[in-house]
Amino acid sequence: MNDVQHIDPQGQDEILLKVDGTPQCPRCGSDTVLLARYQHSWKNNRGEDVPGIKEAVLCRGCDQTDPEAAELLALFTVDEQVTPENLETFGGLAAAWVESVRQRTVDEALLAAQHELWCRGEL
Ligand SMILES: [Zn+2]
């Protein structure tokens, strides 16, 4: 199985999913099952959109608690690999997982920004 390019139905969002040769988990050091590379734009301090690319890995150990990740991990457990038969399910679950990762990253960025303001006594 090679890399999978998932494009959402609206065609706005491109996600590259890699299932071969995925890196080790940055959190626990074990092998991961999936690497997703997705577009992630952020706003600079002038409020302009800055397009960027982010990566996320799916780890059997660390990601079980995330409902979207757990569903995706369940697919890997059942099917062990991505095949033409489960590709559609896989793409959908992977897109949902990337979306949840993206929300989480945004929240963290927001929290960090608020924390900074708070530290400077502006909040
Ligand atoms: Zn891990």
Short mmCIF file of C-alpha atoms and ligand atoms in Angstrom, two decimals:
data_model
loop_
_atom_site.label_atom_id
_atom_site.label_comp_id
_atom_site.label_asym_id
_atom_site.label_seq_id
_atom_site.Cartn_x
_atom_site.Cartn_y
_atom_site.Cartn_z
CA MET A 1 0.00 0.00 0.00
CA ASN A 2 1.37 3.37 -1.00
CA ASP A 3 0.52 6.86 0.07
CA VAL A 4 -3.06 8.00 -0.20
CA GLN A 5 -4.12 11.40 -1.32
CA HIS A 6 -7.42 12.35 0.21
CA ILE A 7 -9.31 15.30 -1.13
CA ASP A 8 -12.51 16.25 0.61
CA PRO A 9 -15.81 16.42 -1.30
CA GLN A 10 -15.65 20.20 -1.56
CA GLY A 11 -12.19 19.89 -3.03
CA GLN A 12 -10.79 22.58 -0.76
CA ASP A 13 -8.76 20.48 1.51
CA GLU A 14 -5.95 18.20 0.51
CA ILE A 15 -4.60 15.65 2.92
CA LEU A 16 -1.71 13.36 2.18
CA LEU A 17 -1.90 10.15 4.15
CA LYS A 18 1.19 8.03 4.49
CA VAL A 19 0.96 4.49 5.83
CA ASP A 20 4.41 3.20 4.88
CA GLY A 21 7.54 4.27 6.70
CA THR A 22 5.72 6.49 9.19
CA PRO A 23 7.93 8.12 11.82
CA GLN A 24 8.09 7.16 15.47
CA CYS A 25 5.61 8.71 17.84
CA PRO A 26 7.04 11.93 19.31
CA ARG A 27 5.15 11.22 22.54
CA CYS A 28 5.98 7.59 23.36
CA GLY A 29 8.61 6.57 20.78
CA SER A 30 6.71 3.57 19.40
CA ASP A 31 5.87 3.01 15.74
CA THR A 32 2.93 4.95 14.39
CA VAL A 33 0.37 3.62 11.93
CA LEU A 34 -0.31 6.73 9.90
CA LEU A 35 1.15 10.09 9.00
CA ALA A 36 -1.11 12.83 7.72
CA ARG A 37 0.19 15.94 6.02
CA TYR A 38 -2.41 18.65 5.75
CA GLN A 39 -2.78 22.29 4.92
CA HIS A 40 -2.92 24.50 7.92
CA SER A 41 -2.99 28.24 7.58
CA TRP A 42 -2.61 30.59 10.49
CA LYS A 43 -2.85 34.32 10.96
CA ASN A 44 0.25 36.39 11.52
CA ASN A 45 0.25 39.41 13.83
CA ARG A 46 -1.05 41.61 11.01
CA GLY A 47 -4.07 39.32 10.68
CA GLU A 48 -3.00 37.95 7.32
CA ASP A 49 -3.52 34.31 6.44
CA VAL A 50 -0.25 32.46 6.17
CA PRO A 51 -0.57 29.12 4.37
CA GLY A 52 1.38 26.28 5.87
CA ILE A 53 1.66 22.51 6.02
CA LYS A 54 1.42 20.50 9.20
CA GLU A 55 1.93 16.85 9.98
CA ALA A 56 0.26 14.59 12.49
CA VAL A 57 0.94 10.98 13.38
CA LEU A 58 -1.53 8.41 14.58
CA CYS A 59 -0.23 6.29 17.45
CA ARG A 60 -1.92 3.16 18.79
CA GLY A 61 -0.78 3.94 22.30
CA CYS A 62 -1.36 7.68 22.59
CA ASP A 63 -4.39 8.35 20.42
CA GLN A 64 -6.89 5.82 21.79
CA THR A 65 -8.58 8.47 23.91
CA ASP A 66 -9.48 10.63 20.92
CA PRO A 67 -12.79 9.32 19.51
CA GLU A 68 -11.91 10.08 15.88
CA ALA A 69 -8.47 8.52 16.23
CA ALA A 70 -9.93 5.48 18.00
CA GLU A 71 -12.26 4.80 15.06
CA LEU A 72 -9.38 5.03 12.64
CA LEU A 73 -7.21 2.80 14.83
CA ALA A 74 -10.06 0.28 14.95
CA LEU A 75 -9.99 0.13 11.15
CA PHE A 76 -6.27 -0.63 11.21
CA THR A 77 -6.85 -3.31 13.84
CA VAL A 78 -9.59 -5.00 11.82
CA ASP A 79 -8.19 -4.66 8.32
CA GLU A 80 -4.48 -4.29 9.15
CA GLN A 81 -3.90 -2.39 5.96
CA VAL A 82 -5.55 -0.05 3.52
CA THR A 83 -6.97 -1.83 0.50
CA PRO A 84 -9.08 -0.63 -2.43
CA GLU A 85 -12.12 -2.08 -0.57
CA ASN A 86 -11.72 -0.05 2.59
CA LEU A 87 -10.11 3.00 1.00
CA GLU A 88 -13.29 5.06 1.09
CA THR A 89 -14.00 4.33 4.75
CA PHE A 90 -10.36 4.94 5.54
CA GLY A 91 -10.34 8.27 3.71
CA GLY A 92 -13.46 9.44 5.54
CA LEU A 93 -12.22 8.42 8.97
CA ALA A 94 -8.79 9.88 8.30
CA ALA A 95 -10.31 13.18 7.20
CA ALA A 96 -12.42 13.30 10.40
CA TRP A 97 -9.33 12.57 12.47
CA VAL A 98 -7.24 15.26 10.73
CA GLU A 99 -10.08 17.70 11.34
CA SER A 100 -10.09 16.89 15.05
CA VAL A 101 -6.29 17.26 15.18
CA ARG A 102 -6.61 20.58 13.41
CA GLN A 103 -9.23 21.84 15.89
CA ARG A 104 -7.01 20.78 18.76
CA THR A 105 -4.00 22.60 17.29
CA VAL A 106 -6.05 25.75 16.81
CA ASP A 107 -7.28 25.56 20.40
CA GLU A 108 -3.74 25.15 21.67
CA ALA A 109 -2.56 28.13 19.63
CA LEU A 110 -5.44 30.17 20.99
CA LEU A 111 -4.70 29.11 24.55
CA ALA A 112 -1.02 29.96 24.10
CA ALA A 113 -1.94 33.41 22.77
CA GLN A 114 -4.33 34.01 25.66
CA HIS A 115 -1.78 32.80 28.14
CA GLU A 116 0.75 35.23 26.72
CA LEU A 117 -1.72 38.11 27.04
CA TRP A 118 -2.54 37.02 30.55
CA CYS A 119 1.17 36.96 31.47
CA ARG A 120 1.58 40.46 30.14
CA GLY A 121 -1.42 41.55 32.20
CA GLU A 122 -3.57 42.40 29.18
CA LEU A 123 -6.35 39.94 29.87
ZN ZN B 1 2.60 7.30 21.04
#
